Structure formats: structure tokens, C-alpha cells
């Protein structure tokens, strides 16, 4: 009894333990389906794991990304987060790491890592930037490959070949510098290398936006009238290309076929309706999985036993049935996921992080 009273008194004197705090500099827009979903998944993980999460949106402005970082560093030391999660969108990663260097805030790169050229110049985690502790990146090449393969197969089934016996394809890529964009394109090229009956007419960079993709697709359709397949690096660009087709009387899924990447409501509905032939998604969870790793790291289980730069398969290729299942199970909320199940600290028998969407849909 006395021992219990002493323990209670000690806990009272110590005060409530403060939660580990994490800031996420979100490079996307606050109304952009993908980046909103990424933040929602991270909040669900933070709640599940007892972490304190702060999300700040850069609204697709790479200069704003750096401004947000400077503002965090400028806070009094006691008000700075313990960790910050960043992404290398538009090649801002190295400058972000430089800004946080020496701040006492540990940095984790998620979603999109530094490019090989940047790593050759700045090194990897725990090298030049000592507080850069690690990286978790979706296997972006897989998304480009899976969607391209499915798109090409649909073109064959639909007999979309021209008199030359070939399928003619247009590609709408995101940007030239973000590593995940580059790797999605590499997945497309791998699928094309396996298909000697497909001609890639042209690749353009639509900046991830519906508006630019619609504008570019309009003149691409004029330039390449034989094209019947459109591969896109995300869902918004696919929708822009569909819009340009519909404005000239075409029908997505009937006169032309489209692929995309993401799990927005609009994209999932397009898969179910047949407007979108191929859709890969699941990578929006990368930030949530990063919080699992940070939770373990903060409690003394360093993920270095698997590597400092992890690349994990996170994508699934959605069928209409899978799209329906995803919407039924999650909608736009992910608080039904018990992220504690994926922690090595809480589950000592786990030997490898398995971060994918497919197990959550079983």
C-alpha cells in the first residue's frame, strides 16, 4: 500500500508526460485530394500512437515550403517539434535539410526522397545532415508500371490498334525533378519495353494539374490522332485529359482509355464507372507509416536495422470491386486502422516493416 502511494506521489510530482511532437510540411494544397488524404492518414496514425501532429500546407508553392521550415526553426527551442516530416517535392528536400540542420529537430523524409545526384552531393541520412535520420518512400516505379501494363492490356482487349497494328500512347507526367515523378515514368518505360506493339508518341509534363493536362491533351489529340491510350502520373491529369476528349465528343473508356494514380473519391468512382481503365493507389499512407517508424525510433528501436532509406511496396491496382471495398471501409477516414499493430516496439515479434494497402483491404 505504501509503495503504491509513493509511486502515485512520484507520478504526480513528475507531471503529465508530454506527447512526442511531429510537424509535417505538406507540399500539396489544402483542398487537394491526395495531400489531404495523406494528412488525414497521418493524423489517424498519430492519434493511434499517441503522437502530437501539426500539419502545415505549402499550397503547391515550393517557396512556401521553405518559408514554413524557416518559421518552425525560428520558434523558441521549447516550442519546436521533436521531429519534422518533409518531402522532396520540386527538389526542395536538400534545402529543407540544410535549414533544419542544427535546430535540434530530427528530420524524416517521406513520400519522395532525394535524387541520386542530390545524395551524391549531400550524402544520405546521418551523414552531412546529422539530424536527418531516415527516409521512407513508396515504390513509385511500381505504380507507373502497374497502370501502364493494365492500360496496354485494355487497349489490346478493346482492339484499339491502328492499321499499322500498333497501340499508340500519350503520357502525361507530373514534373521533371520530383524523384517519385521520375520513377513513375520509369515504370511506364519498363512496361513499354515489354510491349513491342505499343508506340509512345510523346511525354509532356502537366505539373500534376487537371487544367494544364486538359490544355496539353487538346493539342496532343490534334498532333497524334492515332493515339487511343493515355497514361497519366496522377488522377488529376487523367481527368484533364478526359475533359479534353469529352469536349471533342469522345467517350473515356470507349473511344480512348486512361490510367491514373491516387485514391481520390473521383478516381475510385471513375474506376467503377469504367471511365478510368487503370488506377494504382496506396502511397498516400507513406506519412502514416513514417510515424510508426518515428514512434519506434523515439522509444529506442532504431529502424536502421532495416536500413536508413526504406523503399516499400505500397500500391494496389484497383478493380471496381476493390474501389468499392476501399470506399466502404475507409471513405475519407482512416481512424479505424490500428497503427499500433505495425510498431516493432509494441510487437516485438515483428522483424520487418510491412507497409502496404493490400492487407488493409482483406
CSV table of C-alpha atoms in Angstrom, one decimal:
chain,number,residue,atom,x,y,z
A,1,UNK,CA,0.0,0.0,0.0
A,2,UNK,CA,2.8,2.4,1.0
A,3,UNK,CA,4.7,1.5,-2.2
A,4,UNK,CA,1.6,2.3,-4.3
A,5,UNK,CA,1.2,5.7,-2.6
A,6,UNK,CA,4.8,6.6,-3.1
A,7,UNK,CA,4.5,5.7,-6.8
A,8,UNK,CA,1.4,7.8,-7.2
A,9,UNK,CA,3.1,10.7,-5.5
A,10,UNK,CA,6.1,10.4,-7.7
A,11,UNK,CA,4.0,10.5,-10.8
A,12,UNK,CA,2.1,13.5,-9.5
A,13,UNK,CA,5.3,15.4,-8.9
A,14,UNK,CA,6.6,14.5,-12.4
A,15,UNK,CA,3.5,15.9,-14.0
A,16,UNK,CA,1.9,14.6,-17.2
A,17,UNK,CA,4.3,13.3,-19.8
A,18,UNK,CA,4.3,15.5,-22.9
A,19,UNK,CA,3.5,13.7,-26.2
A,20,UNK,CA,6.2,13.4,-28.8
A,21,UNK,CA,5.5,16.2,-31.3
A,22,UNK,CA,5.8,15.9,-35.1
A,23,UNK,CA,5.4,18.6,-37.7
A,24,UNK,CA,4.6,17.7,-41.3
A,25,UNK,CA,5.3,20.3,-44.0
A,26,UNK,CA,2.7,19.2,-46.6
A,27,UNK,CA,3.8,20.3,-50.1
A,28,UNK,CA,0.3,20.0,-51.5
A,29,UNK,CA,-2.8,22.1,-51.4
A,30,UNK,CA,-5.2,22.1,-48.5
A,31,UNK,CA,-8.1,21.1,-50.9
A,32,UNK,CA,-6.0,18.6,-53.0
A,33,UNK,CA,-7.4,15.1,-52.5
A,34,UNK,CA,-4.1,13.3,-52.4
A,35,UNK,CA,-2.4,15.5,-49.9
A,36,UNK,CA,-5.4,15.9,-47.7
A,37,UNK,CA,-5.7,12.1,-47.6
A,38,UNK,CA,-2.0,11.9,-46.7
A,39,UNK,CA,-2.6,14.3,-43.8
A,40,UNK,CA,-5.7,12.5,-42.6
A,41,UNK,CA,-3.9,9.2,-42.6
A,42,UNK,CA,-1.0,10.7,-40.6
A,43,UNK,CA,-3.5,12.2,-38.1
A,44,UNK,CA,-5.1,8.8,-37.7
A,45,UNK,CA,-1.7,7.2,-37.1
A,46,UNK,CA,-0.7,10.0,-34.6
A,47,UNK,CA,-3.9,9.5,-32.7
A,48,UNK,CA,-3.4,5.7,-32.6
A,49,UNK,CA,0.2,6.0,-31.4
A,50,UNK,CA,-0.3,8.9,-29.0
A,51,UNK,CA,1.8,11.4,-31.0
A,52,UNK,CA,1.1,15.1,-31.4
A,53,UNK,CA,0.9,16.1,-35.1
A,54,UNK,CA,1.0,19.5,-36.7
A,55,UNK,CA,0.3,19.8,-40.4
A,56,UNK,CA,1.1,22.9,-42.5
A,57,UNK,CA,0.2,23.1,-46.2
A,58,UNK,CA,2.5,24.8,-48.7
A,59,UNK,CA,-0.3,25.0,-51.3
A,60,UNK,CA,2.0,23.7,-54.1
A,61,UNK,CA,4.3,26.6,-53.6
A,62,UNK,CA,7.9,25.4,-53.3
A,63,UNK,CA,9.0,28.8,-51.8
A,64,UNK,CA,6.2,28.5,-49.2
A,65,UNK,CA,7.7,25.1,-48.2
A,66,UNK,CA,10.9,26.8,-47.3
A,67,UNK,CA,9.1,29.7,-45.5
A,68,UNK,CA,7.3,27.2,-43.3
A,69,UNK,CA,10.5,25.5,-42.5
A,70,UNK,CA,12.2,28.8,-41.5
A,71,UNK,CA,9.2,29.7,-39.3
A,72,UNK,CA,9.5,26.3,-37.4
A,73,UNK,CA,13.2,26.8,-36.9
A,74,UNK,CA,12.6,30.4,-35.7
A,75,UNK,CA,10.4,29.2,-32.8
A,76,UNK,CA,11.8,29.2,-29.3
A,77,UNK,CA,13.6,25.9,-28.7
A,78,UNK,CA,10.9,24.7,-26.3
A,79,UNK,CA,8.2,25.2,-28.9
A,80,UNK,CA,9.9,23.4,-31.7
A,81,UNK,CA,8.6,19.9,-32.7
A,82,UNK,CA,10.7,16.8,-31.8
A,83,UNK,CA,10.5,15.6,-35.4
A,84,UNK,CA,9.6,17.1,-38.8
A,85,UNK,CA,8.4,15.1,-41.8
A,86,UNK,CA,9.3,16.5,-45.2
A,87,UNK,CA,9.1,15.5,-48.9
A,88,UNK,CA,11.5,16.3,-51.7
A,89,UNK,CA,8.8,17.7,-54.0
A,90,UNK,CA,10.2,20.1,-56.6
A,91,UNK,CA,13.7,19.4,-55.3
A,92,UNK,CA,13.2,21.2,-52.0
A,93,UNK,CA,14.5,18.4,-49.8
A,94,UNK,CA,18.2,19.3,-49.6
A,95,UNK,CA,17.5,22.9,-48.8
A,96,UNK,CA,15.0,21.8,-46.1
A,97,UNK,CA,17.6,19.5,-44.5
A,98,UNK,CA,20.0,22.4,-44.5
A,99,UNK,CA,17.5,24.7,-42.9
A,100,UNK,CA,16.8,22.2,-40.1
A,101,UNK,CA,20.4,21.3,-39.6
A,102,UNK,CA,21.5,22.4,-36.1
A,103,UNK,CA,17.9,23.2,-35.0
A,104,UNK,CA,17.7,20.2,-32.7
A,105,UNK,CA,14.7,18.9,-34.8
A,106,UNK,CA,15.2,15.4,-36.2
A,107,UNK,CA,14.2,15.2,-39.9
A,108,UNK,CA,12.5,12.4,-41.7
A,109,UNK,CA,12.0,12.4,-45.5
A,110,UNK,CA,8.8,10.6,-46.7
A,111,UNK,CA,6.9,10.3,-49.9
A,112,UNK,CA,9.7,11.4,-52.2
A,113,UNK,CA,13.4,11.0,-51.4
A,114,UNK,CA,16.4,13.0,-52.6
A,115,UNK,CA,17.6,12.3,-56.1
A,116,UNK,CA,20.8,10.3,-56.8
A,117,UNK,CA,22.5,13.5,-57.8
A,118,UNK,CA,21.5,15.2,-54.6
A,119,UNK,CA,22.6,12.3,-52.5
A,120,UNK,CA,25.9,12.3,-54.3
A,121,UNK,CA,26.3,15.9,-53.3
A,122,UNK,CA,24.9,15.9,-49.8
A,123,UNK,CA,25.2,12.3,-48.7
A,124,UNK,CA,22.5,10.1,-47.1
A,125,UNK,CA,20.8,10.1,-43.7
A,126,UNK,CA,23.1,10.7,-40.6
A,127,UNK,CA,26.0,11.8,-42.8
A,128,UNK,CA,26.4,15.5,-43.7
A,129,UNK,CA,23.0,16.4,-42.1
A,130,UNK,CA,23.3,14.6,-38.8
A,131,UNK,CA,19.6,15.1,-37.8
A,132,UNK,CA,18.3,13.6,-41.0
A,133,UNK,CA,17.6,10.2,-39.5
A,134,UNK,CA,15.9,8.4,-42.4
A,135,UNK,CA,13.7,8.1,-45.4
A,136,UNK,CA,10.6,6.1,-46.4
A,137,UNK,CA,9.5,6.2,-50.0
A,138,UNK,CA,6.7,4.3,-51.8
A,139,UNK,CA,8.0,2.1,-54.7
A,140,UNK,CA,6.8,4.7,-57.2
A,141,UNK,CA,8.1,2.8,-60.2
A,142,UNK,CA,5.7,0.1,-59.4
A,143,UNK,CA,2.7,2.5,-59.8
A,144,UNK,CA,3.8,3.6,-63.2
A,145,UNK,CA,4.4,0.0,-64.3
A,146,UNK,CA,1.2,-1.5,-63.0
A,147,UNK,CA,-1.0,1.2,-64.5
A,148,UNK,CA,0.8,1.1,-67.9
A,149,UNK,CA,0.5,-2.7,-68.1
A,150,UNK,CA,-3.2,-2.6,-67.3
A,151,UNK,CA,-3.8,0.2,-69.8
A,152,UNK,CA,-2.0,-1.6,-72.6
A,153,UNK,CA,-3.8,-4.8,-71.9
A,154,UNK,CA,-7.2,-2.9,-72.1
A,155,UNK,CA,-6.1,-1.4,-75.4
A,156,UNK,CA,-5.4,-4.9,-76.8
A,157,UNK,CA,-8.8,-6.2,-75.5
A,158,UNK,CA,-10.6,-3.3,-76.9
A,159,UNK,CA,-8.8,-3.6,-80.3
A,160,UNK,CA,-7.6,-0.1,-80.2
A,161,UNK,CA,-4.8,-0.8,-82.7
A,162,UNK,CA,-4.4,1.4,-85.8
A,163,UNK,CA,-3.9,0.0,-89.3
A,164,UNK,CA,-0.2,-0.4,-88.5
A,165,UNK,CA,-1.1,-3.0,-85.9
A,166,UNK,CA,0.2,-0.8,-83.0
A,167,UNK,CA,-1.3,0.8,-80.0
A,168,UNK,CA,-0.4,4.5,-79.8
A,169,UNK,CA,0.0,6.0,-76.3
A,170,UNK,CA,0.4,9.5,-74.9
A,171,UNK,CA,2.0,10.2,-71.5
A,172,UNK,CA,1.1,13.0,-69.0
A,173,UNK,CA,3.9,13.1,-66.4
A,174,UNK,CA,4.0,15.2,-63.2
A,175,UNK,CA,7.2,17.2,-63.2
A,176,UNK,CA,10.9,16.7,-64.2
A,177,UNK,CA,12.5,17.0,-60.7
A,178,UNK,CA,10.5,15.2,-58.1
A,179,UNK,CA,12.0,11.7,-57.7
A,180,UNK,CA,8.6,10.0,-57.4
A,181,UNK,CA,7.6,11.6,-60.7
A,182,UNK,CA,10.7,10.4,-62.4
A,183,UNK,CA,10.3,6.8,-61.0
A,184,UNK,CA,6.6,6.6,-62.1
A,185,UNK,CA,7.8,7.5,-65.6
A,186,UNK,CA,10.5,4.8,-65.3
A,187,UNK,CA,7.7,2.3,-64.5
A,188,UNK,CA,5.9,3.4,-67.7
A,189,UNK,CA,9.0,2.9,-69.7
A,190,UNK,CA,9.6,-0.6,-68.3
A,191,UNK,CA,6.1,-1.6,-69.3
A,192,UNK,CA,6.6,-0.2,-72.8
A,193,UNK,CA,9.9,-2.1,-73.1
A,194,UNK,CA,7.9,-5.3,-72.6
A,195,UNK,CA,5.3,-4.4,-75.2
A,196,UNK,CA,6.6,-4.3,-78.8
A,197,UNK,CA,3.1,-3.4,-80.0
A,198,UNK,CA,2.9,0.0,-78.4
A,199,UNK,CA,4.2,3.3,-79.6
A,200,UNK,CA,4.9,6.1,-77.2
A,201,UNK,CA,4.0,9.2,-79.2
A,202,UNK,CA,5.1,11.9,-76.7
A,203,UNK,CA,5.6,12.6,-73.0
A,204,UNK,CA,4.6,16.0,-71.6
A,205,UNK,CA,4.8,17.5,-68.1
A,206,UNK,CA,1.5,18.7,-66.8
A,207,UNK,CA,2.6,19.8,-63.3
A,208,UNK,CA,0.1,17.4,-61.7
A,209,UNK,CA,-2.9,19.6,-62.5
A,210,UNK,CA,-6.1,19.0,-64.3
A,211,UNK,CA,-6.1,22.3,-66.0
A,212,UNK,CA,-2.7,22.0,-67.7
A,213,UNK,CA,-3.3,18.4,-68.6
A,214,UNK,CA,-6.6,19.4,-70.4
A,215,UNK,CA,-4.8,22.2,-72.3
A,216,UNK,CA,-1.9,19.9,-73.3
A,217,UNK,CA,-4.2,17.0,-74.2
A,218,UNK,CA,-6.2,19.1,-76.6
A,219,UNK,CA,-3.2,19.8,-78.9
A,220,UNK,CA,-1.8,16.3,-78.3
A,221,UNK,CA,-5.0,14.8,-79.7
A,222,UNK,CA,-4.6,17.0,-82.8
A,223,UNK,CA,-1.0,16.1,-83.2
A,224,UNK,CA,-1.5,12.3,-82.7
A,225,UNK,CA,-4.9,11.4,-84.0
A,226,UNK,CA,-4.0,7.7,-83.9
A,227,UNK,CA,-3.5,7.7,-80.1
A,228,UNK,CA,-6.1,5.8,-78.1
A,229,UNK,CA,-4.2,5.3,-74.8
A,230,UNK,CA,-3.4,8.0,-72.2
A,231,UNK,CA,-1.1,7.2,-69.3
A,232,UNK,CA,-1.1,9.8,-66.5
A,233,UNK,CA,1.1,10.2,-63.5
A,234,UNK,CA,-1.8,11.1,-61.2
A,235,UNK,CA,-5.6,11.2,-61.3
A,236,UNK,CA,-6.0,14.9,-61.8
A,237,UNK,CA,-4.0,14.8,-65.1
A,238,UNK,CA,-6.1,11.9,-66.3
A,239,UNK,CA,-9.3,13.8,-65.6
A,240,UNK,CA,-7.9,16.8,-67.5
A,241,UNK,CA,-7.2,14.6,-70.5
A,242,UNK,CA,-10.7,13.1,-70.2
A,243,UNK,CA,-12.2,16.6,-70.2
A,244,UNK,CA,-10.3,17.5,-73.4
A,245,UNK,CA,-11.6,14.3,-75.0
A,246,UNK,CA,-15.2,14.9,-74.0
A,247,UNK,CA,-15.1,18.5,-75.3
A,248,UNK,CA,-14.5,17.0,-78.8
A,249,UNK,CA,-17.2,14.4,-78.5
A,250,UNK,CA,-15.1,11.4,-77.3
A,251,UNK,CA,-16.0,9.0,-74.5
A,252,UNK,CA,-13.5,7.9,-71.9
A,253,UNK,CA,-13.4,4.1,-71.6
A,254,UNK,CA,-15.0,3.7,-75.1
A,255,UNK,CA,-13.2,5.8,-77.7
A,256,UNK,CA,-10.0,6.3,-75.6
A,257,UNK,CA,-8.6,4.6,-72.5
A,258,UNK,CA,-6.9,6.3,-69.5
A,259,UNK,CA,-4.9,5.4,-66.4
A,260,UNK,CA,-4.1,7.3,-63.3
A,261,UNK,CA,-2.5,7.1,-59.8
A,262,UNK,CA,-4.2,8.1,-56.5
A,263,UNK,CA,-7.2,7.2,-54.3
A,264,UNK,CA,-9.4,10.2,-54.5
A,265,UNK,CA,-13.2,9.7,-54.4
A,266,UNK,CA,-13.4,10.9,-58.0
A,267,UNK,CA,-10.8,8.4,-59.2
A,268,UNK,CA,-12.4,5.5,-57.4
A,269,UNK,CA,-15.8,6.4,-58.9
A,270,UNK,CA,-14.1,6.7,-62.3
A,271,UNK,CA,-12.8,3.1,-62.0
A,272,UNK,CA,-16.2,1.8,-61.0
A,273,UNK,CA,-17.9,3.6,-64.0
A,274,UNK,CA,-15.2,2.4,-66.5
A,275,UNK,CA,-14.1,5.9,-67.3
A,276,UNK,CA,-10.7,5.2,-65.8
A,277,UNK,CA,-9.2,1.9,-67.1
A,278,UNK,CA,-6.4,1.6,-64.6
A,279,UNK,CA,-5.8,3.1,-61.2
A,280,UNK,CA,-3.0,2.5,-58.6
A,281,UNK,CA,-3.0,3.9,-55.1
A,282,UNK,CA,-2.0,3.5,-51.5
A,283,UNK,CA,1.1,5.7,-51.4
A,284,UNK,CA,-0.8,8.4,-49.5
A,285,UNK,CA,-0.1,6.2,-46.5
A,286,UNK,CA,3.6,6.9,-46.6
A,287,UNK,CA,3.5,9.6,-44.0
A,288,UNK,CA,1.4,7.5,-41.6
A,289,UNK,CA,3.8,4.6,-41.9
A,290,UNK,CA,6.7,7.1,-41.3
A,291,UNK,CA,5.0,8.0,-38.0
A,292,UNK,CA,5.1,4.3,-37.0
A,293,UNK,CA,8.9,4.3,-37.6
A,294,UNK,CA,9.4,7.5,-35.7
A,295,UNK,CA,7.3,6.1,-32.8
A,296,UNK,CA,9.7,3.1,-32.6
A,297,UNK,CA,12.8,5.3,-33.1
A,298,UNK,CA,11.8,7.6,-30.3
A,299,UNK,CA,11.3,4.6,-28.0
A,300,UNK,CA,14.8,3.2,-28.7
A,301,UNK,CA,14.1,0.8,-31.6
A,302,UNK,CA,16.1,2.3,-34.4
A,303,UNK,CA,14.8,1.3,-37.9
A,304,UNK,CA,18.5,1.3,-39.0
A,305,UNK,CA,18.3,-2.5,-38.6
A,306,UNK,CA,16.4,-2.5,-41.9
A,307,UNK,CA,18.2,0.5,-43.5
A,308,UNK,CA,18.1,4.2,-43.3
A,309,UNK,CA,16.4,4.7,-46.6
A,310,UNK,CA,13.5,2.3,-47.0
A,311,UNK,CA,11.5,1.8,-50.2
A,312,UNK,CA,8.4,-0.2,-49.7
A,313,UNK,CA,5.7,-1.5,-52.0
A,314,UNK,CA,2.5,0.5,-51.1
A,315,UNK,CA,0.4,0.4,-54.2
A,316,UNK,CA,-2.5,-1.7,-55.3
A,317,UNK,CA,-4.1,-1.8,-58.7
A,318,UNK,CA,-7.8,-1.1,-58.1
A,319,UNK,CA,-10.5,-3.1,-59.7
A,320,UNK,CA,-14.1,-1.8,-59.5
A,321,UNK,CA,-14.7,-4.2,-56.6
A,322,UNK,CA,-11.6,-3.1,-54.7
A,323,UNK,CA,-12.6,0.5,-55.2
A,324,UNK,CA,-16.0,-0.1,-53.7
A,325,UNK,CA,-14.4,-2.0,-50.8
A,326,UNK,CA,-11.9,0.8,-50.1
A,327,UNK,CA,-14.7,3.4,-50.1
A,328,UNK,CA,-16.9,1.3,-47.8
A,329,UNK,CA,-14.1,0.5,-45.4
A,330,UNK,CA,-12.4,3.9,-45.2
A,331,UNK,CA,-14.3,6.6,-47.0
A,332,UNK,CA,-12.0,9.6,-46.3
A,333,UNK,CA,-11.3,8.5,-42.7
A,334,UNK,CA,-8.5,6.2,-41.5
A,335,UNK,CA,-9.1,6.1,-37.8
A,336,UNK,CA,-10.3,2.5,-38.0
A,337,UNK,CA,-6.7,1.4,-38.6
A,338,UNK,CA,-4.8,0.3,-35.6
A,339,UNK,CA,-1.4,1.6,-36.4
A,340,UNK,CA,0.0,0.1,-33.2
A,341,UNK,CA,-0.1,-3.3,-34.8
A,342,UNK,CA,2.7,-2.2,-37.1
A,343,UNK,CA,5.1,-1.0,-34.4
A,344,UNK,CA,8.1,-3.2,-33.6
A,345,UNK,CA,8.2,-1.7,-30.1
A,346,UNK,CA,4.7,-2.8,-29.4
A,347,UNK,CA,5.0,-6.1,-31.3
A,348,UNK,CA,8.5,-7.4,-30.6
A,349,UNK,CA,8.0,-10.4,-32.9
A,350,UNK,CA,7.9,-8.2,-36.0
A,351,UNK,CA,11.2,-8.3,-37.8
A,352,UNK,CA,10.3,-6.2,-40.9
A,353,UNK,CA,8.1,-3.3,-41.6
A,354,UNK,CA,5.3,-4.2,-44.0
A,355,UNK,CA,3.7,-1.0,-45.2
A,356,UNK,CA,1.1,-1.7,-47.9
A,357,UNK,CA,-2.6,-1.0,-48.6
A,358,UNK,CA,-3.5,-4.5,-49.8
A,359,UNK,CA,-3.5,-6.1,-46.3
A,360,UNK,CA,-5.9,-3.4,-45.1
A,361,UNK,CA,-8.4,-4.3,-47.8
A,362,UNK,CA,-8.5,-8.0,-47.0
